[in-house]
Short mmCIF file of C-alpha atoms and ligand atoms in Angstrom, two decimals:
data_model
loop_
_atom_site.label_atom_id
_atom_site.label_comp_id
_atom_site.label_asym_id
_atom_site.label_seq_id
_atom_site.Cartn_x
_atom_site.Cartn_y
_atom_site.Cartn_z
CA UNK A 1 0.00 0.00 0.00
CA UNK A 2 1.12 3.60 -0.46
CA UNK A 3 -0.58 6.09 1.47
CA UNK A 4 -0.93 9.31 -0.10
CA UNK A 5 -3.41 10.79 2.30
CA UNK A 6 -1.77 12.62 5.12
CA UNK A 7 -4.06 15.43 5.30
CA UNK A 8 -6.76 13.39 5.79
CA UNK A 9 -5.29 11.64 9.03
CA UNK A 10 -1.75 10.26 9.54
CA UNK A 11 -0.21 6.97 11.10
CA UNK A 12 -0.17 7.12 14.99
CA UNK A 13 3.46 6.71 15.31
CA UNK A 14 4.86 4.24 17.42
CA UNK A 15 6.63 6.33 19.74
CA UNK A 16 3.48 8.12 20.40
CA UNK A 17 1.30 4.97 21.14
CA UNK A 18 4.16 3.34 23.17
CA UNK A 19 3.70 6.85 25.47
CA UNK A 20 0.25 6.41 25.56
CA UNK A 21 -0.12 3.04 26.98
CA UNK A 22 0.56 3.69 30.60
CA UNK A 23 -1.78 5.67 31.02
CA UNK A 24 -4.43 3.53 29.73
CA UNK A 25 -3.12 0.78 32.21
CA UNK A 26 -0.95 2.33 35.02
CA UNK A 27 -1.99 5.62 35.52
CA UNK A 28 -5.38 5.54 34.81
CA UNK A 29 -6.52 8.04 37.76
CA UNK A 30 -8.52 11.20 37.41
CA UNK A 31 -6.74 14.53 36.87
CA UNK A 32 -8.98 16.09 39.09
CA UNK A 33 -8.21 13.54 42.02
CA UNK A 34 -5.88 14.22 45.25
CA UNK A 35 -4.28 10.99 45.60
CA UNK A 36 -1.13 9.67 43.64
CA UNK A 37 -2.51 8.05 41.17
CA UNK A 38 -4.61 11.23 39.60
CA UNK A 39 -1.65 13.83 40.35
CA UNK A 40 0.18 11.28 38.02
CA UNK A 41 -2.23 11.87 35.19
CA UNK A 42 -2.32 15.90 36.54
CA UNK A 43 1.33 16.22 35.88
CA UNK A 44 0.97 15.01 32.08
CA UNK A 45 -1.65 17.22 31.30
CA UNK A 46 0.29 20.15 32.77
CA UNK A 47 3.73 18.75 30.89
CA UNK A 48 1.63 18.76 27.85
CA UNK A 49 0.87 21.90 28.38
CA UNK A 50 3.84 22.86 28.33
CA UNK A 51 5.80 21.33 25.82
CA UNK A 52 2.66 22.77 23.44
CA UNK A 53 3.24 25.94 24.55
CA UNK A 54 6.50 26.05 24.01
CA UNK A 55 6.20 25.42 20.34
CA UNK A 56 3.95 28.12 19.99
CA UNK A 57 6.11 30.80 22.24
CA UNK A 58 2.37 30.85 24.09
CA UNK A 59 2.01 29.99 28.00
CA UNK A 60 1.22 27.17 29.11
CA UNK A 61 -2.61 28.76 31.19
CA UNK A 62 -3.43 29.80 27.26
CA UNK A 63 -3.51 25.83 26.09
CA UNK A 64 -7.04 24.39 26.20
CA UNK A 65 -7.25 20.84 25.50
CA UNK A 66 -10.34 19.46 23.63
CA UNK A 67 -11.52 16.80 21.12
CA UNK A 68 -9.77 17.61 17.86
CA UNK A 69 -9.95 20.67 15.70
CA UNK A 70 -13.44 20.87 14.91
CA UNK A 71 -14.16 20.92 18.72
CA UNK A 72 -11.48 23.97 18.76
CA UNK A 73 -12.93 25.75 15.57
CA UNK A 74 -16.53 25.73 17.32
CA UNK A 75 -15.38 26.81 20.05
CA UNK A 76 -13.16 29.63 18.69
CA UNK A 77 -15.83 31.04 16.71
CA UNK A 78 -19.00 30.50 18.95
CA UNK A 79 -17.51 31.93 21.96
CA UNK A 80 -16.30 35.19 20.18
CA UNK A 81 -19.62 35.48 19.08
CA UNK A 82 -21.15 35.08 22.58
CA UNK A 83 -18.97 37.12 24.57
CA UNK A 84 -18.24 40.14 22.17
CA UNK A 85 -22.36 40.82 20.88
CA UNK A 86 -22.20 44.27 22.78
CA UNK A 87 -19.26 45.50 19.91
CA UNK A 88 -20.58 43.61 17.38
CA UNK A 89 -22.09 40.80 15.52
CA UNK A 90 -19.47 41.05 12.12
CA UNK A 91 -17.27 38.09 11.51
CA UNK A 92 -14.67 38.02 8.45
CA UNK A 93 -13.65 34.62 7.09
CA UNK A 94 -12.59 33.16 3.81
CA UNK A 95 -14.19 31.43 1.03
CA UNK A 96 -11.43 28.35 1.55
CA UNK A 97 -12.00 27.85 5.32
CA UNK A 98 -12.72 24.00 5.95
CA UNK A 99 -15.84 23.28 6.96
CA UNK A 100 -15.61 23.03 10.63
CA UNK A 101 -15.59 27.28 10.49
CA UNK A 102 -17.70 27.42 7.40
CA UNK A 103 -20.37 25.66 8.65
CA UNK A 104 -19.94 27.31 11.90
CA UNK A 105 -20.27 30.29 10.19
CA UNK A 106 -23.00 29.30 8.59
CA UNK A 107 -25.13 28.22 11.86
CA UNK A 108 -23.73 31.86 13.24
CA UNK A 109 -25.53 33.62 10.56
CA UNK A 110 -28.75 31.96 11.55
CA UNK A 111 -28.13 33.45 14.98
CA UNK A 112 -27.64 37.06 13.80
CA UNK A 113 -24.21 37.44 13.11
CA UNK A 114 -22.73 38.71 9.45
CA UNK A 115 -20.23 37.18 8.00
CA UNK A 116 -17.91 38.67 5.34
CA UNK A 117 -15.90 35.32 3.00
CA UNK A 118 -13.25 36.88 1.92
CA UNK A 119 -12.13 35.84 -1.93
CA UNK A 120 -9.01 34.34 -2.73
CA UNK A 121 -6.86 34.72 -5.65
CA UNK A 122 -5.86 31.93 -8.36
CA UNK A 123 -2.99 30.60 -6.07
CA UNK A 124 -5.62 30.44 -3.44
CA UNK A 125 -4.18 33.42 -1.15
CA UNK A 126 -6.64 35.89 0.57
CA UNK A 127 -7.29 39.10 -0.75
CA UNK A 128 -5.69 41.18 1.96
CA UNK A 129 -7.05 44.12 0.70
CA UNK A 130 -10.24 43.19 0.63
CA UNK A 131 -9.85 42.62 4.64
CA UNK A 132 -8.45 45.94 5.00
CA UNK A 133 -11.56 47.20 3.54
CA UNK A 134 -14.15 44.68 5.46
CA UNK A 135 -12.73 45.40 8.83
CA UNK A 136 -16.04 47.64 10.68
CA UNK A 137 -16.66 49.13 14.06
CA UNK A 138 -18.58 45.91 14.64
CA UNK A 139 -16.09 43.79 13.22
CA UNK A 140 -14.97 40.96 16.71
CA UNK A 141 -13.31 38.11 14.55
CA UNK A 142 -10.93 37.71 11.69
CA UNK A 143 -10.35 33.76 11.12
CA UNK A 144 -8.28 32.69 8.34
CA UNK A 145 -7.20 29.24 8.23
CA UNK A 146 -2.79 29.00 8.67
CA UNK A 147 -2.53 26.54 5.42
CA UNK A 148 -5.80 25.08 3.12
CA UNK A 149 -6.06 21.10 3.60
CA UNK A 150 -6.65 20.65 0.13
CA UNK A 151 -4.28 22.75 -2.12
CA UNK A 152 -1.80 23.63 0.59
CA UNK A 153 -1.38 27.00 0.10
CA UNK A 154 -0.31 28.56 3.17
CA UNK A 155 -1.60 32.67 3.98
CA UNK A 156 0.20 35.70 4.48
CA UNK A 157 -0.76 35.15 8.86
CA UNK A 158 1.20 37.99 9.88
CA UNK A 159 0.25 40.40 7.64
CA UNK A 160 -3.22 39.49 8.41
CA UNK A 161 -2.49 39.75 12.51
CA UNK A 162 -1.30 42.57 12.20
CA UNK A 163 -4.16 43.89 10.49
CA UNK A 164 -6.57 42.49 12.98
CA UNK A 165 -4.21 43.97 15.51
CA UNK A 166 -4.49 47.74 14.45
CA UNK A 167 -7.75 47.52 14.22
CA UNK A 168 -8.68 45.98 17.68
CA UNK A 169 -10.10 42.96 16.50
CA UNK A 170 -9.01 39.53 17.55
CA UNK A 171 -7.96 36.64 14.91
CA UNK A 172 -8.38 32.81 15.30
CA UNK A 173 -6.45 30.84 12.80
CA UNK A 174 -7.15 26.55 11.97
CA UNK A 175 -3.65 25.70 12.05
CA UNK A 176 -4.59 22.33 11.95
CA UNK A 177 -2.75 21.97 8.50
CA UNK A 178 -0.05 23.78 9.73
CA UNK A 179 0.76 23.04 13.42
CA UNK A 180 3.55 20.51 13.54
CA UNK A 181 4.94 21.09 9.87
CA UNK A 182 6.17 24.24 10.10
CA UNK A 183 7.27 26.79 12.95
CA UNK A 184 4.47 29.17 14.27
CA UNK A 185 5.30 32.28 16.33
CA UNK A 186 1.63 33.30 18.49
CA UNK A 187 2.95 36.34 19.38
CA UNK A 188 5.00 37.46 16.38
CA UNK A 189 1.81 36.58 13.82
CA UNK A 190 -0.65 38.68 16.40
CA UNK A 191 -2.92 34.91 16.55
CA UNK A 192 -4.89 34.85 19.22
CA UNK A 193 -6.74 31.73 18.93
CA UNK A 194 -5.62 28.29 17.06
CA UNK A 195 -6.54 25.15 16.41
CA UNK A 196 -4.39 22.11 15.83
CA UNK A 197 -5.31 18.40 16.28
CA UNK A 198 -3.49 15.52 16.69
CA UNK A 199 -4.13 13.07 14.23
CA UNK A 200 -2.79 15.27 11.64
CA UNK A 201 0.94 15.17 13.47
CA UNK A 202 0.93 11.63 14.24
CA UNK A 203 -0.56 11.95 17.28
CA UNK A 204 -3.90 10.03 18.58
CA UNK A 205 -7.54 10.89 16.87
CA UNK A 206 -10.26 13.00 19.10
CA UNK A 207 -7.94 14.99 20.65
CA UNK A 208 -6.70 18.56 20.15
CA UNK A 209 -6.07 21.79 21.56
CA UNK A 210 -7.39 25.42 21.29
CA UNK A 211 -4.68 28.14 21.92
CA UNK A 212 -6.50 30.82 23.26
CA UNK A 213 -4.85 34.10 24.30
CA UNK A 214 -5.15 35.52 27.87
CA UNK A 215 -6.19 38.85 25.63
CA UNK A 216 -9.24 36.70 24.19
CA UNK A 217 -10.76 35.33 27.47
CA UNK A 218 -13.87 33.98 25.94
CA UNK A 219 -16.82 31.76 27.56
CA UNK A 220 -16.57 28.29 27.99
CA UNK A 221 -17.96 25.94 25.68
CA UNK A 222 -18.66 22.74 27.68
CA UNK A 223 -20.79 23.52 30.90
CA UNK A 224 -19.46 21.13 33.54
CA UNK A 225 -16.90 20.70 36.14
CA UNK A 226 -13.85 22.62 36.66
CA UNK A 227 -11.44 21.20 34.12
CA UNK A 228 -9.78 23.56 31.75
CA UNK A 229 -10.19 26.17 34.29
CA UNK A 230 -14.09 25.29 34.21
CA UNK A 231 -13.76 26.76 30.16
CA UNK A 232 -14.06 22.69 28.67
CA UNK A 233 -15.60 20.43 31.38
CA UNK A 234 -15.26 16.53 31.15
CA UNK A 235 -12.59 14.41 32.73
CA UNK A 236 -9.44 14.76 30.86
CA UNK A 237 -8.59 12.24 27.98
CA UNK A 238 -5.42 11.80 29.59
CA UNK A 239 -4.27 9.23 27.02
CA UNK A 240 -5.02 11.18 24.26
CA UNK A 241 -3.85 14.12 26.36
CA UNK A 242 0.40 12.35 26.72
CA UNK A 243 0.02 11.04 22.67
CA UNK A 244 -0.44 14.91 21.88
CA UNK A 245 2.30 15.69 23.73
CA UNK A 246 4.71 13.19 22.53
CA UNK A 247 3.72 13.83 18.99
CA UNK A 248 4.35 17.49 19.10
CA UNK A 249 8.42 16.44 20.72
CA UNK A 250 8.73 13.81 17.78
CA UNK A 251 7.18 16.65 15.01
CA UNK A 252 9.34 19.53 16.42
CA UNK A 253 12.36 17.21 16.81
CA UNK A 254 12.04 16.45 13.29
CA UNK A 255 10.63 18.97 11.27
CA UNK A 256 13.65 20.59 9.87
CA UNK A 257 14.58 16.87 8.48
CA UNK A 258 10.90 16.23 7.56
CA UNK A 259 10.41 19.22 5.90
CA UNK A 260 13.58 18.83 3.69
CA UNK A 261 12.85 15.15 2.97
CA UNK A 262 8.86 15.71 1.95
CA UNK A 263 9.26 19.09 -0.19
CA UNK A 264 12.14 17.19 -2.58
CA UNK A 265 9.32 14.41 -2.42
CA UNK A 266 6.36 16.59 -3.31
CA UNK A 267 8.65 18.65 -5.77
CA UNK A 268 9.35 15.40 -7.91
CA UNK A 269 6.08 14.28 -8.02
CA UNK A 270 4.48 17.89 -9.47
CA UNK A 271 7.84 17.91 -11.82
CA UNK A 272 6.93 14.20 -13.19
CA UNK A 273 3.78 14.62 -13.49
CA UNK A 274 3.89 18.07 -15.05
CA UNK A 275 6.00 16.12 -17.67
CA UNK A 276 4.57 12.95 -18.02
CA UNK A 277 0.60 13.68 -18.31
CA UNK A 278 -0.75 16.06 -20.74
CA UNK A 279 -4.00 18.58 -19.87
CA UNK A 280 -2.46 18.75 -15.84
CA UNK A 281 -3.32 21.82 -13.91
CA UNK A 282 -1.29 22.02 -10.62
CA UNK A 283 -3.79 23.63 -8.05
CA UNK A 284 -2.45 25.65 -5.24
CA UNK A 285 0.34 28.09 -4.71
CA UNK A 286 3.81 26.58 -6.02
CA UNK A 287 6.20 27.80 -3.20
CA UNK A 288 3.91 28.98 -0.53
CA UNK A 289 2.40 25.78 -0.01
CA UNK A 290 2.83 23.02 2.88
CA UNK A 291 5.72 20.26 1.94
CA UNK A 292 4.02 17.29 1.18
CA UNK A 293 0.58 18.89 -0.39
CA UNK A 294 0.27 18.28 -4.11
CA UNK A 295 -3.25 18.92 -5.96
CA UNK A 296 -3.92 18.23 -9.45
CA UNK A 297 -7.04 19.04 -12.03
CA UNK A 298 -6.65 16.42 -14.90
CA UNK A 299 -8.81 17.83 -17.49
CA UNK A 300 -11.44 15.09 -18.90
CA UNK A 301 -10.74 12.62 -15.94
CA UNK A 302 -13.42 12.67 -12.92
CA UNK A 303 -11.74 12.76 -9.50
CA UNK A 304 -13.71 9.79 -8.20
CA UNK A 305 -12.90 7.09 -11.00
CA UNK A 306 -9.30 8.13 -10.92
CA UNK A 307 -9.37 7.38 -6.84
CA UNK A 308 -11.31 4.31 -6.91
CA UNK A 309 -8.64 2.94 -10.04
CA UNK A 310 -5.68 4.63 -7.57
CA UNK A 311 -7.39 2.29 -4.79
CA UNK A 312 -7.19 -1.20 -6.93
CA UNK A 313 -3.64 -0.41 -7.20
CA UNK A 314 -3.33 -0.18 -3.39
CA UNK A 315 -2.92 3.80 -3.46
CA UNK A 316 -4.73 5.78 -1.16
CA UNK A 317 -5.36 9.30 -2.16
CA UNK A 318 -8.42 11.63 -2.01
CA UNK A 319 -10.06 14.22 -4.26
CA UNK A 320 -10.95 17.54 -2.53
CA UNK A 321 -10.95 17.39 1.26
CA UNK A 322 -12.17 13.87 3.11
CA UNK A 323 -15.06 15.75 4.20
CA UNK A 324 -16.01 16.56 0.33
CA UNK A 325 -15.40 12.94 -0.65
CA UNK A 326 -19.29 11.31 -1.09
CA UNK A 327 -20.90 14.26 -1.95
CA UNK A 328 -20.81 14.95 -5.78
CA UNK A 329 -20.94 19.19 -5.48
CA UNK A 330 -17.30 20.34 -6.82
CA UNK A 331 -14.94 21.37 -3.47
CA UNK A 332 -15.47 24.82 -2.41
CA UNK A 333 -12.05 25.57 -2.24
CA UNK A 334 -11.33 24.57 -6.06
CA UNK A 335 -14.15 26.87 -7.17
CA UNK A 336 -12.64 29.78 -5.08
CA UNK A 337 -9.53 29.59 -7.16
CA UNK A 338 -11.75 30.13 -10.01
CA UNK A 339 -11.46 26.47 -11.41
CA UNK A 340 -14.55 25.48 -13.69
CA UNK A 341 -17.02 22.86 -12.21
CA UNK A 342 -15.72 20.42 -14.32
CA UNK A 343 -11.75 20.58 -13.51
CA UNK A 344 -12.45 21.01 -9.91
CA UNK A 345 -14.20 17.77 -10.46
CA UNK A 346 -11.34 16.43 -11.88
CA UNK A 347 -8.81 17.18 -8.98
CA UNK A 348 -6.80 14.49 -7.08
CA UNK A 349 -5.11 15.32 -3.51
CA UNK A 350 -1.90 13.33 -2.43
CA UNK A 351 -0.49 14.35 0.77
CA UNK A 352 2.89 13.23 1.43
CA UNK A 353 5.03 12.20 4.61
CA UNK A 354 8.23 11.02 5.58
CA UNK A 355 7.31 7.74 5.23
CA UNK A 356 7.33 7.94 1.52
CA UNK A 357 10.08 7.82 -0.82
CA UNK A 358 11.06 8.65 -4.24
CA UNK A 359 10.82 4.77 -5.27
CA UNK A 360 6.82 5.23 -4.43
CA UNK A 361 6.30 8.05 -6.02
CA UNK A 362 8.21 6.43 -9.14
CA UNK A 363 4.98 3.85 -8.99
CA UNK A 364 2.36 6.72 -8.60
CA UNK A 365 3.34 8.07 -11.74
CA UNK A 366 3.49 5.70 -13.73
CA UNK A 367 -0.05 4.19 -12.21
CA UNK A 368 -1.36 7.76 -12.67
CA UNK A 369 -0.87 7.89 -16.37
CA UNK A 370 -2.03 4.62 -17.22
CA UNK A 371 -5.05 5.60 -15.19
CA UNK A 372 -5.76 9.18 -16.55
CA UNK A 373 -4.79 8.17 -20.28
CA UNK A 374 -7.69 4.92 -19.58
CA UNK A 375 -10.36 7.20 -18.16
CA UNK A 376 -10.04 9.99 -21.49
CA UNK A 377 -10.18 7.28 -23.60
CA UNK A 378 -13.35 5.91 -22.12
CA UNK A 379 -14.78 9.10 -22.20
CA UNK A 380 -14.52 9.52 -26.03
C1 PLP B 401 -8.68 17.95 9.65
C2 PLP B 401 -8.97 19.39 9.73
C3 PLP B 401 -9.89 19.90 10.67
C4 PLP B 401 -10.67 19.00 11.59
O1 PLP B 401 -9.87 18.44 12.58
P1 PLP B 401 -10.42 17.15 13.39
O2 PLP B 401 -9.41 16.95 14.46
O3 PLP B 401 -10.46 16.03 12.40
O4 PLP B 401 -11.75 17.50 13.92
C5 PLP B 401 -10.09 21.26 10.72
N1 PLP B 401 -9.42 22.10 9.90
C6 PLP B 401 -8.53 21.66 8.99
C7 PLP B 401 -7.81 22.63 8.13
C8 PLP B 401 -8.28 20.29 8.86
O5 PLP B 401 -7.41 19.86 7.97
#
């Protein structure tokens, strides 16, 4: 099998499961206990805590751990809206977001709020003028996503913080994309929310964090007992809690390595396939986009056929986002880069890691054309 779908979810890794066993087993006491056993699982959460705010140049009282990104997201934008009604019910997003804040958005709108969607241009970047000129006295949240989970391409963050910034309104960013691959500065970008989740870092599934600024001090968002600082009730998932934490040490550890290793990978497969298949469209920003995201329109193939041929040769890849996948309306996020219906239909996603190598990619090619060149011909 080759697995070409790391943006979808990624392999625990083994490090990161071997951490997590004890406390499945051993320490399996309460965090919110007095005895031994809980402060055990007390002191993980807090070391967590730390080493994740460390990465971020956050503190540790800003990290709020919760079920994945979508849980953060929610949150994020839900409890801006809550708290900050009395300056204003105006909420500026972009047309790219995933759908955890789209949808949000979405259900927002239903409760009163307004919601500008910023455009994006043909590489997928946000208009930042456009956000100059949407900011309004009533304006409370600017959230733009760190790096889009289907064509990569990462946004101009600080620019945009610092926009927020001089205009006294806070920004959230989904950094789930992002967090782990590449080095984010809270402070230095002006962020005062993100998201991240573990499964995309080879970490554990359903569990996550939401950095939250002490500036920000919204509600909380599960009614409860006093975990989180009573912001997130619900016991801790300590498990979850120590596989986060020892999958942001392994990703920091080894990003400089990783990211060398997977942007050579991702480089050679645009490069062969640029030369190799006629009637390609890469999609996505060429440099400013995450190391191991490449997206393709094929013009005259349909994304679907060419993933379930991909699939009989034991590749996994995916066509738009995960979420998209099922659903036969074009991805969002194509569309905003202006593609037609019919090439953004035609788009294939394959998200690379370190556990690939150029011998793979050698096989995906050559798959790929047979696969493309079969599909046009049927269609004639
Ligand atoms: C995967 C993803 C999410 C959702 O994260 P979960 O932990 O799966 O809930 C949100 N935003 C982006 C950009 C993602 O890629």
């Amino acid at each position: 099998m080759i697995y070409l779908d790391n943006a979808a979810t990624t392999r625990t890794a083994p490090e990161v499961v071997e951490a997590m066993l004890p406390y499945f087993t051993e320490y399996y006491g309460n965090a919110g206990s007095i005895y031994g056993l809980g402060s055990a699982s007390k002191k993980a959460v807090i070391q967590a805590k730390q080493t994740i705010a460390r990465s971020l140049g956050a503190e540790p009282n800003e990290i709020y751990f919760t079920a994945g990104g979508t849980e953060s997201d929610n949150w994020a934008l839900k409890a801006v809206f809550e708290t900050y009604q009395d300056k204003g019910k105006h909420i500026i997003t972009s047309r790219i977001e995933h759908h955890a804040v789209l949808h949000t958005c979405e259900y927002l709108e239903r409760q009163g709020a307004e919601v500008t969607y910023l455009d994006v241009d043909e590489d997928g970047i946000v208009d930042i003028e456009q956000l100059r000129r949407a900011i309004r006295p009533d304006t409370i949240l600017v959230s733009i996503m760190y790096a889009n989970n289907e064509i990569g391409t990462l946004q101009p963050i600080r620019e945009i913080g610092e926009i927020a910034e001089e205009h006294g309104v806070l920004f959230h960013t989904d950094a789930v994309q992002a967090y782990g691959q590449l080095p984010i500065d809270v402070a230095g970008c002006h962020i005062d929310m993100l998201s991240a989740s573990g499964h995309k870092l080879n970490g554990p599934k359903g569990v996550g964090f939401l950095y939250m600024s002490k500036k920000a001090r919204l509600r909380s968002f599960v009614h409860g007992g006093q975990q989180e600082r009573g912001r997130r009730a619900g016991t801790e998932n300590v498990p979850g809690i120590v596989g986060l934490d020892a999958a942001v040490k392994r990703a920091l550890q080894k990003m400089e390595e990783k990211t060398y290793k997977v942007t050579r990978l991702r480089d050679y497969l645009i490069s062969r396939i640029e030369q190799e298949i006629p009637q390609v469209k890469l999609n996505g920003h060429r440099s400013m986009r995450l190391p191991g995201n490449v997206n393709f329109s094929f013009a005259k193939a349909e994304g679907e056929s060419m993933l379930i041929m991909l699939d009989m040769k034991g590749i996994c890849a995916s066509s738009g986002s995960a979420c998209t996948t099922g659903s036969i309306d074009p991805s969002h996020v194509l569309l905003a880069i202006g593609l037609s219906p019919e090439l953004a239909r035609g788009s294939l996603r394959m998200t690379l890691s370190e556990d690939n190598t150029m011998e793979e990619v050698d096989i995906v090619v050559e798959e790929l054309a047979e696969i493309v060149g079969k599909i046009r011909n049927m269609c004639i």
